[in-house]
Amino acid sequence: MSRELEASQPEAAGRKALLVLKSRLKSAIKASPYYEFLNGLRRRTRQFFFERQGTITVKIGNFDILMPSAHPLPNFFASQPYRDLCIGIAAKYLGRKYPHAAILDIGANVGDSAAHIATYCDNDLILVEPSTFFGRYLEMNVRKLPNKCTVEPVLISPEERPNGSHGRMVHWAGTAHFESAASCPELKTKTLSSFDRPICMVKIDTDGNDFAIINNSIDWFEKRQPGLLFEHEIRSRSDLDRADATFENLLRSGYRYFVVFDDPGFMILSTGNVGILKDLNRYQYRIWASAGANKTICNFDVLALQDKDRDVFEDVLNYFNSQT
């Protein structure tokens, strides 16, 4: 046995023991009668300071976009200049093929994706963002874009909910997610089927809910056949199962071409083989399920295209292959 391996075994055992201790401590804290009160106080304090941060200007594509000063995107762009470029390039070729169709951005945040899209195409934009905090920046930023923009301050729901959903938007860093709570006010919801105009592309980035939105609306995707670009985030076994189901559902609904990008924006592969995509699912799951694993790739971005859009698939591949 090598000295390196002998040295690594105590370290691995120590990491495992630390994880067990952290898990038990977390369970004990949650069992405390004061947990709900202290957790609510922590959440309200964090939200108070989050909403009072300053504003900065960041260059995205051809536009100077306003965003909160603590937003992580500027740091990402400094070291990852191709990050999110796939959004603009997919919009370029789908928008050119379908110039009269709109592009639907679910999880528009402050409008950074909209800036990428507007840099490459003139299509109308429908921008969905339920966070009132990020929505204020979004409303300011769409005025800078030449595209016709419609902002929808709603949650995307798999079913009609006339009275909305009770809950809150929980913010951290540059994102927000919906947390259901009966004691909270109602948030307005909307289904994908309520968007009845031609749509050539749907971009989804909803902090872990992308698989659920796609799987619960798969009939709409099969009927409308838009190009689809979504964030592929796996943190648990249930996420892995949903990811596998997503690719199976997309394949059954006529999606034949898939292009996968990493966080920094580089193209990893293109394929029509769902088995290969499931291998990537398991790869990401193992990274996050393994203690001490080097989590340099947090998520993937996946572009899915119908058989009718093989030309768009080839255009996207040619673009990214030409960048090497």
Rosetta silent file (secondary structure, phi, psi, omega in degrees, C-alpha in Angstrom):
SEQUENCE: MSRELEASQPEAAGRKALLVLKSRLKSAIKASPYYEFLNGLRRRTRQFFFERQGTITVKIGNFDILMPSAHPLPNFFASQPYRDLCIGIAAKYLGRKYPHAAILDIGANVGDSAAHIATYCDNDLILVEPSTFFGRYLEMNVRKLPNKCTVEPVLISPEERPNGSHGRMVHWAGTAHFESAASCPELKTKTLSSFDRPICMVKIDTDGNDFAIINNSIDWFEKRQPGLLFEHEIRSRSDLDRADATFENLLRSGYRYFVVFDDPGFMILSTGNVGILKDLNRYQYRIWASAGANKTICNFDVLALQDKDRDVFEDVLNYFNSQT
SCORE:     score description
SCORE:     0.000 S_00000001
   1 L     0.000  131.322 -177.476    0.000    0.000    0.000 S_00000001
   2 L   -70.528  156.601  178.815    1.440    3.390   -0.979 S_00000001
   3 H   -62.778  -35.585 -179.556    2.194    6.042    1.618 S_00000001
   4 H   -62.875  -41.781 -179.235   -0.274    8.382   -0.135 S_00000001
   5 H   -68.891  -40.180  178.594   -3.090    5.844    0.191 S_00000001
   6 H   -61.119  -39.469 -179.163   -2.223    5.104    3.809 S_00000001
   7 H   -70.355  -32.111 -174.603   -2.306    8.841    4.567 S_00000001
   8 H   -76.415  -25.159 -176.991   -5.610    9.351    2.755 S_00000001
   9 H   -64.381  -46.596  175.644   -7.544    6.692    4.708 S_00000001
  10 H   -62.003  -35.578  178.725   -7.518    8.553    8.051 S_00000001
  11 H   -64.256  -44.097  179.527   -8.462   11.759    6.230 S_00000001
  12 H   -63.989  -41.318  178.451  -11.424   10.057    4.543 S_00000001
  13 H   -63.744  -39.107  178.306  -12.543    8.540    7.857 S_00000001
  14 H   -64.361  -41.453  178.610  -12.274   11.944    9.498 S_00000001
  15 H   -63.775  -40.929 -179.488  -14.401   13.584    6.768 S_00000001
  16 H   -64.872  -42.774  178.766  -17.024   10.844    7.100 S_00000001
  17 H   -62.935  -38.645  179.086  -17.164   11.258   10.884 S_00000001
  18 H   -64.938  -40.822  178.916  -17.525   15.034   10.480 S_00000001
  19 H   -64.264  -40.942  178.111  -20.420   14.585    8.049 S_00000001
  20 H   -62.673  -43.547  179.459  -22.169   12.226   10.459 S_00000001
  21 H   -62.464  -44.055  179.393  -21.685   14.715   13.299 S_00000001
  22 H   -62.547  -39.742 -179.718  -23.035   17.585   11.200 S_00000001
  23 H   -64.989  -43.279  179.950  -26.062   15.502   10.212 S_00000001
  24 H   -67.870  -38.128  178.321  -26.857   14.597   13.817 S_00000001
  25 H   -64.971  -40.927  178.986  -26.379   18.169   14.970 S_00000001
  26 H   -63.309  -41.390  178.646  -28.701   19.421   12.235 S_00000001
  27 H   -64.886  -39.990  179.871  -31.363   16.888   13.248 S_00000001
  28 H   -65.123  -40.543  179.163  -31.059   17.891   16.900 S_00000001
  29 H   -63.446  -44.057 -179.100  -31.452   21.578   16.048 S_00000001
  30 H   -65.763  -27.691  179.670  -34.560   20.902   13.953 S_00000001
  31 H   -78.431  -11.628 -178.136  -36.067   18.907   16.840 S_00000001
  32 L   -67.453  142.060  178.034  -35.701   21.879   19.185 S_00000001
  33 L   -66.901  -14.231 -179.958  -38.961   23.655   20.172 S_00000001
  34 L   -96.662    1.918 -172.443  -37.264   26.938   19.308 S_00000001
  35 H   -62.163  -49.793 -176.154  -36.267   25.906   15.791 S_00000001
  36 H   -60.835  -42.169 -179.980  -39.193   27.418   13.878 S_00000001
  37 H   -64.380  -48.405 -177.531  -38.894   30.745   15.720 S_00000001
  38 H   -67.567  -37.122  179.334  -35.114   31.005   15.280 S_00000001
  39 H   -66.520  -40.406  177.237  -35.259   29.853   11.661 S_00000001
  40 H   -65.025  -39.978  177.557  -37.916   32.460   10.876 S_00000001
  41 H   -64.240  -42.581  177.962  -35.870   35.164   12.578 S_00000001
  42 H   -61.616  -43.272 -178.144  -32.777   34.154   10.624 S_00000001
  43 H   -65.191  -43.363 -179.400  -34.728   34.191    7.350 S_00000001
  44 H   -67.343  -36.834  178.179  -36.264   37.612    7.985 S_00000001
  45 H   -65.722  -45.059  179.496  -32.901   39.096    8.983 S_00000001
  46 H   -62.878  -40.994  179.669  -31.216   37.734    5.884 S_00000001
  47 H   -65.897  -38.079  179.991  -34.051   39.013    3.685 S_00000001
  48 H   -57.874  -50.017 -178.014  -33.873   42.464    5.322 S_00000001
  49 H   -74.208  -32.579  178.959  -30.203   42.941    4.432 S_00000001
  50 H   -60.340  -43.691 -175.337  -30.563   41.218    1.054 S_00000001
  51 L   -77.209   -4.870 -178.758  -33.175   43.727   -0.107 S_00000001
  52 L  -112.002   17.318  176.774  -31.032   46.699    0.962 S_00000001
  53 L   -75.905  164.060 -178.018  -27.927   45.959   -1.079 S_00000001
  54 L   -78.882 -173.956 -178.230  -26.648   48.434   -3.651 S_00000001
  55 E  -123.605  138.790  176.824  -26.901   48.399   -7.440 S_00000001
  56 E  -125.966  166.200  176.864  -24.156   47.829  -10.013 S_00000001
  57 E  -113.981  131.199 -176.921  -23.971   47.927  -13.814 S_00000001
  58 E  -129.405  135.111  178.034  -22.716   44.885  -15.719 S_00000001
  59 E   -81.251  118.596  176.587  -22.043   44.513  -19.448 S_00000001
  60 E  -128.188  114.934 -174.862  -23.936   41.518  -20.866 S_00000001
  61 L    61.833 -124.983 -178.619  -23.807   41.116  -24.616 S_00000001
  62 L   -95.161    8.837 -168.368  -24.520   44.519  -26.128 S_00000001
  63 E  -128.843  147.551  173.863  -26.231   45.959  -23.057 S_00000001
  64 E   -94.082  111.032 -171.970  -25.384   47.516  -19.697 S_00000001
  65 E  -104.881  136.257  175.191  -27.585   45.691  -17.210 S_00000001
  66 E   -84.486  139.894  176.032  -28.429   46.787  -13.664 S_00000001
  67 E  -155.341  163.285  179.077  -28.255   44.157  -10.912 S_00000001
  68 E   -61.202  147.852 -174.438  -27.845   43.872   -7.122 S_00000001
  69 L   -65.972  -24.437  179.951  -24.311   44.465   -5.900 S_00000001
  70 L   -92.903    5.288  179.808  -24.093   40.995   -4.284 S_00000001
  71 L   -64.209  135.945 -175.910  -25.193   39.169   -7.436 S_00000001
  72 L   -78.790  -12.253 -174.738  -22.566   36.507   -8.326 S_00000001
  73 H   -56.799  -42.506  179.889  -22.769   36.922  -12.110 S_00000001
  74 H   -56.920  -40.599  178.162  -20.058   39.626  -12.411 S_00000001
  75 H   -67.308  -38.167  177.210  -17.529   37.337  -10.710 S_00000001
  76 H   -62.582  -47.442 -176.808  -18.579   34.429  -12.915 S_00000001
  77 H   -64.403  -29.986 -179.065  -18.259   36.474  -16.105 S_00000001
  78 H   -62.910  -36.517 -178.648  -14.803   37.695  -15.097 S_00000001
  79 H  -106.561  -11.016 -177.292  -13.416   34.142  -15.188 S_00000001
  80 L  -132.681   74.600 -173.957  -16.005   32.519  -17.502 S_00000001
  81 L   -64.729  -17.079  179.605  -16.569   34.817  -20.497 S_00000001
  82 L   -96.419    2.183 -178.522  -18.613   32.171  -22.359 S_00000001
  83 L   -58.168  130.729  178.914  -21.030   31.550  -19.497 S_00000001
  84 L    68.529    6.350  177.517  -24.676   31.579  -20.718 S_00000001
  85 H   -61.841  -30.034 -179.861  -23.540   32.204  -24.305 S_00000001
  86 H   -58.799  -29.535  178.713  -25.555   29.128  -25.299 S_00000001
  87 H   -63.898  -48.831 -179.295  -28.730   31.095  -24.494 S_00000001
  88 H   -66.611  -40.001 -177.223  -27.914   33.790  -27.021 S_00000001
  89 H   -70.266  -40.845  175.502  -26.672   31.398  -29.712 S_00000001
  90 H   -61.209  -42.189  179.030  -29.725   29.120  -29.437 S_00000001
  91 H   -64.954  -35.772  179.898  -31.948   32.213  -29.645 S_00000001
  92 H   -57.737  -50.883 -173.953  -30.014   33.444  -32.677 S_00000001
  93 H   -80.905  -35.716  175.406  -30.730   30.407  -34.833 S_00000001
  94 H   -70.070  -38.718  178.388  -34.230   29.649  -33.551 S_00000001
  95 H   -66.788  -36.471  178.192  -35.164   33.332  -33.844 S_00000001
  96 H   -67.594  -36.798 -179.886  -33.809   33.538  -37.382 S_00000001
  97 H   -75.068  -33.896 -177.483  -35.820   30.468  -38.430 S_00000001
  98 L  -125.462   71.702 -171.487  -39.004   31.648  -36.664 S_00000001
  99 L   -66.655  -21.574 -177.305  -38.831   35.481  -36.749 S_00000001
 100 L   -98.371    2.566  178.425  -42.491   36.015  -35.824 S_00000001
 101 L   -95.658  154.129 -179.669  -42.481   33.702  -32.808 S_00000001
 102 E   -90.859  164.944  173.230  -41.718   34.814  -29.257 S_00000001
 103 E  -114.709  127.016 -176.504  -39.068   33.532  -26.850 S_00000001
 104 E  -102.556  120.474 -178.415  -40.287   32.563  -23.381 S_00000001
 105 E  -111.213  105.425 -179.101  -37.826   33.044  -20.507 S_00000001
 106 E   -97.935  113.902 -171.908  -38.963   31.271  -17.314 S_00000001
 107 L    93.384   52.807 -172.814  -36.811   32.476  -14.445 S_00000001
 108 L   -73.153  -18.253  178.208  -35.808   35.764  -16.068 S_00000001
 109 L    56.628 -128.498 -177.788  -34.138   37.059  -12.889 S_00000001
 110 L   -89.638   -1.569 -178.564  -32.800   40.604  -13.500 S_00000001
 111 L   104.340   13.168  179.817  -32.893   40.275  -17.284 S_00000001
 112 H   -65.774  -40.868  176.431  -29.397   38.888  -17.883 S_00000001
 113 H   -65.952  -39.403  178.352  -30.718   36.104  -20.140 S_00000001
 114 H   -60.027  -37.236  178.219  -32.885   38.626  -21.958 S_00000001
 115 H   -65.831  -41.675  175.682  -29.760   40.696  -22.658 S_00000001
 116 H   -59.765  -46.012 -177.281  -28.015   37.639  -24.137 S_00000001
 117 H   -64.848  -46.357 -177.391  -31.067   36.897  -26.298 S_00000001
 118 H   -65.993  -22.006  176.721  -31.549   40.512  -27.427 S_00000001
 119 H   -68.098  -27.555 -171.838  -27.885   40.642  -28.481 S_00000001
 120 H  -114.673  -11.206  179.827  -28.515   37.912  -31.056 S_00000001
 121 L  -153.612  165.329 -176.584  -32.141   38.210  -32.223 S_00000001
 122 L  -105.687    5.246 -175.185  -35.086   40.610  -32.581 S_00000001
 123 L   -61.565  154.439  173.215  -37.884   38.280  -31.463 S_00000001
 124 L   -63.525  148.253 -179.223  -40.454   39.362  -28.880 S_00000001
 125 E  -119.474  133.406  171.931  -39.593   38.291  -25.336 S_00000001
 126 E  -111.850  115.441 -169.365  -41.942   36.996  -22.628 S_00000001
 127 E  -114.214  112.653 -175.736  -40.084   37.236  -19.324 S_00000001
 128 E  -101.100  119.606  178.787  -41.412   35.304  -16.320 S_00000001
 129 L  -149.817  108.258 -176.804  -40.058   36.294  -12.895 S_00000001
 130 L   -78.663  -16.883 -179.194  -42.094   35.841   -9.678 S_00000001
 131 L   -75.405  121.915  177.596  -39.579   37.585   -7.373 S_00000001
 132 H   -67.776  -30.338  179.748  -40.599   41.197   -6.765 S_00000001
 133 H   -65.952  -55.220  178.613  -37.000   41.989   -5.772 S_00000001
 134 H   -68.673  -28.865 -179.304  -35.441   40.757   -9.014 S_00000001
 135 H   -62.008  -33.074  178.019  -38.526   41.931  -10.894 S_00000001
 136 H   -62.684  -41.469  177.008  -37.705   45.576  -10.107 S_00000001
 137 H   -68.264  -39.724  179.340  -34.356   45.193  -11.855 S_00000001
 138 H   -59.433  -44.639 -179.723  -35.978   43.287  -14.701 S_00000001
 139 H   -61.905  -38.426  178.084  -38.471   46.097  -15.331 S_00000001
 140 H   -69.522  -39.312 -174.057  -35.641   48.639  -15.492 S_00000001
 141 H   -75.161  -31.268 -179.131  -33.467   46.506  -17.741 S_00000001
 142 H   -66.429  -21.432  177.350  -36.082   45.642  -20.371 S_00000001
 143 L   -68.642  -17.720  179.291  -36.285   49.355  -21.175 S_00000001
 144 L   -86.129  -13.098 -173.827  -32.734   49.086  -22.474 S_00000001
 145 L   -93.763  142.486  179.257  -33.589   46.292  -24.929 S_00000001
 146 L   -77.315  -19.568 -179.220  -34.853   46.923  -28.475 S_00000001
 147 L   -68.444  151.421  170.926  -37.049   43.799  -28.433 S_00000001
 148 L   -72.681  122.167 -174.218  -40.712   44.016  -27.519 S_00000001
 149 E  -120.519  137.319  173.130  -40.790   42.675  -23.950 S_00000001
 150 E  -121.039  122.387  179.851  -43.654   41.466  -21.768 S_00000001
 151 E   -97.852  128.251  178.973  -42.900   40.880  -18.075 S_00000001
 152 E  -114.867  105.488 -179.460  -44.987   38.258  -16.274 S_00000001
 153 L   -84.170   66.027 -173.234  -44.612   38.418  -12.442 S_00000001
 154 L  -136.424  163.167  167.972  -45.979   34.891  -11.930 S_00000001
 155 E   -92.196  142.100  173.656  -45.022   31.356  -10.952 S_00000001
 156 E   -85.195  123.548 -176.731  -45.303   28.694  -13.641 S_00000001
 157 L  -118.870  148.405  178.368  -47.666   26.003  -12.366 S_00000001
 158 L   -73.757  -12.695 -178.371  -48.557   22.594  -13.876 S_00000001
 159 L  -142.056  159.222  179.069  -52.263   23.247  -13.274 S_00000001
 160 L   -66.592  129.721  177.292  -54.713   26.126  -13.199 S_00000001
 161 L  -132.591   88.876 -174.932  -54.818   27.803   -9.777 S_00000001
 162 L   -56.192  -30.971 -177.625  -57.297   30.697   -9.868 S_00000001
 163 L   -97.350    8.822  178.821  -56.334   31.747   -6.323 S_00000001
 164 L    76.593 -165.082  179.346  -52.573   31.382   -6.854 S_00000001
 165 E  -123.391  134.910  178.289  -50.200   29.563   -4.512 S_00000001
 166 E   -81.309  128.069  179.543  -49.572   30.427   -0.872 S_00000001
 167 E   164.897 -170.175 -178.249  -45.892   30.870   -0.125 S_00000001
 168 E  -136.382  156.934  171.187  -42.840   33.100   -0.303 S_00000001
 169 E   -92.527  120.995 -179.973  -39.875   33.639   -2.572 S_00000001
 170 E   -97.733  121.099 -174.345  -36.688   32.768   -0.678 S_00000001
 171 E  -102.858  146.170  167.553  -33.667   34.726   -1.952 S_00000001
 172 E  -159.922  142.631 -179.781  -29.967   34.045   -1.743 S_00000001
 173 L    50.047 -115.684 -176.360  -27.027   35.289   -3.825 S_00000001
 174 L  -112.696   24.939 -176.681  -28.403   35.757   -7.351 S_00000001
 175 E  -144.824  175.599  178.180  -31.430   33.515   -7.280 S_00000001
 176 E  -152.685  149.023  175.147  -34.734   32.778   -5.567 S_00000001
 177 E  -135.094  156.581 -177.969  -36.980   29.770   -5.107 S_00000001
 178 E   -84.210  132.415  177.720  -40.587   29.318   -4.062 S_00000001
 179 E  -121.438  114.731 -177.499  -41.251   27.966   -0.572 S_00000001
 180 E   -68.421  136.602  178.781  -44.818   26.865    0.082 S_00000001
 181 L  -160.015  118.020 -175.280  -46.382   28.196    3.309 S_00000001
 182 L   -62.221  -26.538 -177.399  -50.108   28.361    4.070 S_00000001
 183 L   -81.250   -7.646 -177.002  -49.632   31.414    6.296 S_00000001
 184 L   -91.692  161.183  177.517  -48.078   33.485    3.475 S_00000001
 185 L   -63.350  166.904  179.323  -49.902   35.603    0.876 S_00000001
 186 E   -81.302  138.700  171.314  -50.888   34.159   -2.479 S_00000001
 187 E  -106.277  135.194 -177.996  -48.530   34.383   -5.420 S_00000001
 188 L   -66.286  139.010  179.224  -50.097   34.543   -8.860 S_00000001
 189 E  -120.866  162.801  179.150  -49.578   31.448  -11.032 S_00000001
 190 E  -151.781  144.279  176.710  -49.829   30.696  -14.721 S_00000001
 191 L   -96.180  157.895  176.363  -49.649   27.507  -16.795 S_00000001
 192 H   -61.556  -32.940 -178.587  -47.626   27.065  -19.955 S_00000001
 193 H   -65.473  -15.770  178.805  -50.860   26.326  -21.820 S_00000001
 194 H   -78.083  -11.988  175.342  -51.978   29.898  -21.109 S_00000001
 195 L   -89.197   98.532 -170.127  -49.289   31.197  -23.480 S_00000001
 196 L  -100.039    3.942  177.990  -51.238   30.835  -26.711 S_00000001
 197 L   -90.859  161.182  178.676  -49.039   32.789  -29.143 S_00000001
 198 L   -59.137  131.663  179.842  -46.345   31.132  -31.303 S_00000001
 199 E  -129.876  124.022 -176.366  -43.212   30.415  -29.233 S_00000001
 200 E   -97.818  -15.278 -177.799  -39.994   29.205  -30.862 S_00000001
 201 E  -154.001  138.017  173.841  -37.854   28.825  -27.729 S_00000001
 202 E  -121.613  124.201  172.964  -38.356   28.276  -24.007 S_00000001
 203 E  -109.392  129.522 -178.576  -35.496   28.921  -21.583 S_00000001
 204 E  -124.178  127.662  173.742  -35.994   27.606  -18.037 S_00000001
 205 L  -149.041   94.430 -170.055  -33.817   28.382  -15.018 S_00000001
 206 L  -126.282   30.335  173.355  -35.828   28.067  -11.812 S_00000001
 207 L    58.015   53.339  173.543  -33.363   26.970   -9.134 S_00000001
 208 L    98.705   -4.315 -178.610  -34.045   23.230   -9.198 S_00000001
 209 L  -103.663    7.936 -175.404  -37.628   23.136  -10.510 S_00000001
 210 H   -61.466  -45.705 -179.319  -36.823   22.811  -14.226 S_00000001
 211 H   -59.210  -43.182 -178.502  -37.435   19.051  -14.406 S_00000001
 212 H   -63.768  -42.461  179.715  -40.830   19.401  -12.706 S_00000001
 213 H   -61.821  -44.889 -178.472  -41.951   22.192  -15.064 S_00000001
 214 H   -66.202  -50.570 -175.662  -40.965   20.174  -18.141 S_00000001
 215 H   -64.759  -35.961 -179.846  -42.411   16.853  -16.974 S_00000001
 216 H   -78.478  -12.251 -178.792  -45.682   18.391  -15.786 S_00000001
 217 L  -122.154   24.174 -171.942  -46.106   20.290  -19.078 S_00000001
 218 H   -63.794  -30.602  177.393  -44.797   17.660  -21.492 S_00000001
 219 H   -63.836  -38.491  178.134  -48.062   17.610  -23.493 S_00000001
 220 H   -64.674  -42.875  178.956  -47.637   21.330  -24.155 S_00000001
 221 H   -64.792  -37.698  178.806  -44.057   20.810  -25.337 S_00000001
 222 H   -66.299  -37.507 -178.646  -45.152   17.966  -27.621 S_00000001
 223 H   -75.828  -44.106 -172.845  -47.902   20.112  -29.138 S_00000001
 224 H   -89.314  -26.353  173.186  -46.007   23.410  -29.491 S_00000001
 225 L    57.315   42.505  177.012  -42.546   21.939  -30.276 S_00000001
 226 L   -78.488  158.932  165.244  -40.366   24.901  -29.200 S_00000001
 227 E   -64.270  145.763 -174.679  -36.633   24.679  -28.782 S_00000001
 228 E  -130.763  125.807  175.820  -35.953   24.128  -25.090 S_00000001
 229 E  -123.744  119.011 -176.168  -32.945   25.251  -23.042 S_00000001
 230 E  -136.125  157.852  177.037  -32.995   24.302  -19.375 S_00000001
 231 E   -84.211  131.607 -176.022  -30.739   24.110  -16.350 S_00000001
 232 E  -105.201   97.887 -175.184  -29.838   20.538  -15.404 S_00000001
 233 L  -120.835  119.951  179.506  -29.394   20.452  -11.618 S_00000001
 234 L  -124.126  121.642  178.929  -29.109   17.172   -9.674 S_00000001
 235 L  -125.598  -10.008 -174.741  -28.550   17.153   -5.918 S_00000001
 236 L  -148.829  170.632  178.262  -30.423   14.038   -4.769 S_00000001
 237 H   -62.314  -38.771  178.478  -31.638   10.610   -5.849 S_00000001
 238 H   -65.404  -36.563  174.017  -35.107   12.044   -6.515 S_00000001
 239 H   -60.980  -41.848  179.220  -33.514   14.702   -8.753 S_00000001
 240 H   -60.305  -44.298  178.929  -31.745   11.904  -10.636 S_00000001
 241 H   -63.335  -41.128  178.859  -35.037   10.077  -11.193 S_00000001
 242 H   -66.789  -37.099  178.953  -36.705   13.285  -12.416 S_00000001
 243 H   -64.951  -44.490  177.200  -33.798   14.005  -14.763 S_00000001
 244 H   -60.161  -43.802  179.941  -34.002   10.520  -16.306 S_00000001
 245 H   -64.168  -35.801  179.753  -37.773   10.920  -16.716 S_00000001
 246 H   -60.805  -48.154 -178.939  -37.295   14.335  -18.338 S_00000001
 247 H   -67.335  -36.519  176.316  -35.093   12.987  -21.126 S_00000001
 248 H   -64.058  -43.567  179.621  -37.403   10.011  -21.681 S_00000001
 249 H   -65.444  -41.477  179.244  -40.423   12.327  -21.890 S_00000001
 250 H   -64.163  -41.005  178.720  -38.678   14.721  -24.264 S_00000001
 251 H   -62.084  -45.460  179.111  -37.667   11.860  -26.543 S_00000001
 252 H   -64.745  -23.766 -177.185  -41.256   10.542  -26.636 S_00000001
 253 L   -93.702   10.606  173.215  -42.455   14.079  -27.410 S_00000001
 254 L   101.468    1.618  178.060  -40.361   14.403  -30.548 S_00000001
 255 E   -81.868  121.632 -172.981  -37.127   15.912  -29.221 S_00000001
 256 E  -115.732  -19.331 -173.243  -34.286   14.200  -31.091 S_00000001
 257 E  -124.237  131.806 -177.371  -31.256   16.470  -30.691 S_00000001
 258 E  -132.201  136.243  175.317  -29.550   17.472  -27.443 S_00000001
 259 E  -125.835  130.070 -175.346  -26.551   19.724  -26.798 S_00000001
 260 E  -114.191  133.654 -179.907  -25.009   19.856  -23.315 S_00000001
 261 E  -121.790  149.837  175.364  -22.948   22.764  -21.927 S_00000001
 262 E   -89.673  177.442 -178.572  -21.032   23.070  -18.667 S_00000001
 263 L   -55.018  -45.884 -178.637  -21.246   25.958  -16.170 S_00000001
 264 L   -69.652   -7.615  175.662  -18.456   28.025  -17.793 S_00000001
 265 L   103.031    6.116  179.597  -20.321   27.814  -21.117 S_00000001
 266 L   -86.661  141.456  177.826  -18.273   25.248  -23.043 S_00000001
 267 E   -72.696  127.632  179.268  -20.049   22.643  -25.139 S_00000001
 268 E   -89.558  -50.541 -177.525  -19.526   19.156  -23.667 S_00000001
 269 E  -163.400  165.611  170.133  -21.307   16.987  -26.233 S_00000001
 270 E  -129.752  143.553 -175.603  -24.155   16.654  -28.684 S_00000001
 271 E  -163.678  161.447  168.497  -26.248   13.514  -28.976 S_00000001
 272 L  -117.800    9.513 -175.286  -29.575   11.953  -29.779 S_00000001
 273 L   -99.468  110.202 -178.499  -28.885    9.053  -27.426 S_00000001
 274 H   -65.657  -28.360  177.434  -30.847    9.292  -24.167 S_00000001
 275 H   -60.468  -39.047  177.689  -28.600    6.630  -22.632 S_00000001
 276 H   -66.165  -39.521  178.622  -25.643    9.011  -22.895 S_00000001
 277 H   -65.107  -37.077  177.143  -27.688   11.769  -21.255 S_00000001
 278 H   -67.587  -32.828  174.549  -28.593    9.429  -18.398 S_00000001
 279 H   -61.401  -40.508  176.832  -24.886    8.694  -17.953 S_00000001
 280 H   -65.098  -37.162  175.944  -24.369   12.436  -17.460 S_00000001
 281 H   -57.658  -48.375 -178.569  -27.215   12.425  -14.940 S_00000001
 282 H   -66.070  -35.222  177.324  -25.488    9.735  -12.910 S_00000001
 283 H   -60.168  -49.206 -179.221  -22.166   11.559  -13.197 S_00000001
 284 H   -66.244  -37.979  178.878  -23.594   14.737  -11.710 S_00000001
 285 H   -61.951  -44.095 -178.074  -25.447   12.787   -9.024 S_00000001
 286 H   -64.947  -35.553  177.545  -22.279   10.961   -7.937 S_00000001
 287 H   -59.480  -46.061 -174.659  -20.356   14.247   -7.672 S_00000001
 288 H   -83.055  -18.473  178.947  -22.916   15.696   -5.274 S_00000001
 289 H   -88.963  -12.897 -175.833  -23.539   12.458   -3.381 S_00000001
 290 L   -96.087  124.359  178.345  -19.842   11.838   -2.701 S_00000001
 291 L   -66.008  131.375  176.659  -18.299   13.452    0.375 S_00000001
 292 L    81.728    0.940  179.537  -15.222   15.471   -0.496 S_00000001
 293 L   -66.699  148.415 -179.620  -15.767   15.291   -4.270 S_00000001
 294 L   -79.472  102.363 -174.010  -14.414   18.224   -6.268 S_00000001
 295 L   -90.025   62.883 -179.777  -17.634   20.026   -7.262 S_00000001
 296 L   -79.604  -26.500  175.430  -16.184   22.217  -10.000 S_00000001
 297 L  -108.890  109.272 -176.279  -19.168   21.556  -12.304 S_00000001
 298 L   -84.682  -39.996 -176.982  -22.355   22.413  -10.423 S_00000001
 299 L  -146.123  170.768  168.474  -24.897   22.097  -13.238 S_00000001
 300 E  -117.086  159.480  165.043  -25.278   21.590  -16.974 S_00000001
 301 E  -111.442  134.333 -175.822  -27.321   23.562  -19.496 S_00000001
 302 E  -122.176  126.330  172.777  -29.171   21.387  -22.004 S_00000001
 303 E  -101.473  123.395  179.654  -30.546   22.475  -25.369 S_00000001
 304 E  -117.293  131.698 -175.997  -33.247   20.123  -26.706 S_00000001
 305 E  -130.380  145.123  177.425  -34.521   20.391  -30.278 S_00000001
 306 E   -73.471  164.547  178.840  -37.253   18.703  -32.270 S_00000001
 307 H   -57.825  -34.227 -179.166  -36.590   16.670  -35.406 S_00000001
 308 H   -67.511  -14.934 -177.176  -37.876   19.598  -37.489 S_00000001
 309 H  -109.572   33.727  176.608  -35.050   21.756  -36.141 S_00000001
 310 H   -59.790  -34.833  179.634  -32.108   19.643  -37.239 S_00000001
 311 H   -64.013  -38.311  176.805  -30.810   22.677  -39.151 S_00000001
 312 H   -65.686  -42.536  176.574  -30.760   24.704  -35.908 S_00000001
 313 H   -55.078  -47.264 -178.889  -28.955   21.833  -34.182 S_00000001
 314 H   -68.015  -37.625  177.987  -26.277   21.835  -36.890 S_00000001
 315 H   -63.101  -43.454  179.329  -25.947   25.635  -36.789 S_00000001
 316 H   -63.245  -44.590  178.782  -25.411   25.579  -33.008 S_00000001
 317 H   -61.673  -44.799 -179.635  -22.824   22.792  -33.313 S_00000001
 318 H   -61.463  -39.243  179.581  -20.991   24.606  -36.095 S_00000001
 319 H   -62.227  -52.140 -174.686  -20.861   27.788  -34.034 S_00000001
 320 H   -73.061  -31.506  175.732  -19.394   26.199  -30.924 S_00000001
 321 H   -67.735  -28.891 -179.970  -17.060   23.897  -32.839 S_00000001
 322 L   -75.836  -11.783 -178.179  -15.683   26.938  -34.653 S_00000001
 323 L   -84.324   -8.621 -178.439  -14.737   28.522  -31.307 S_00000001
 324 L   -80.549    0.000    0.000  -12.006   25.906  -30.586 S_00000001
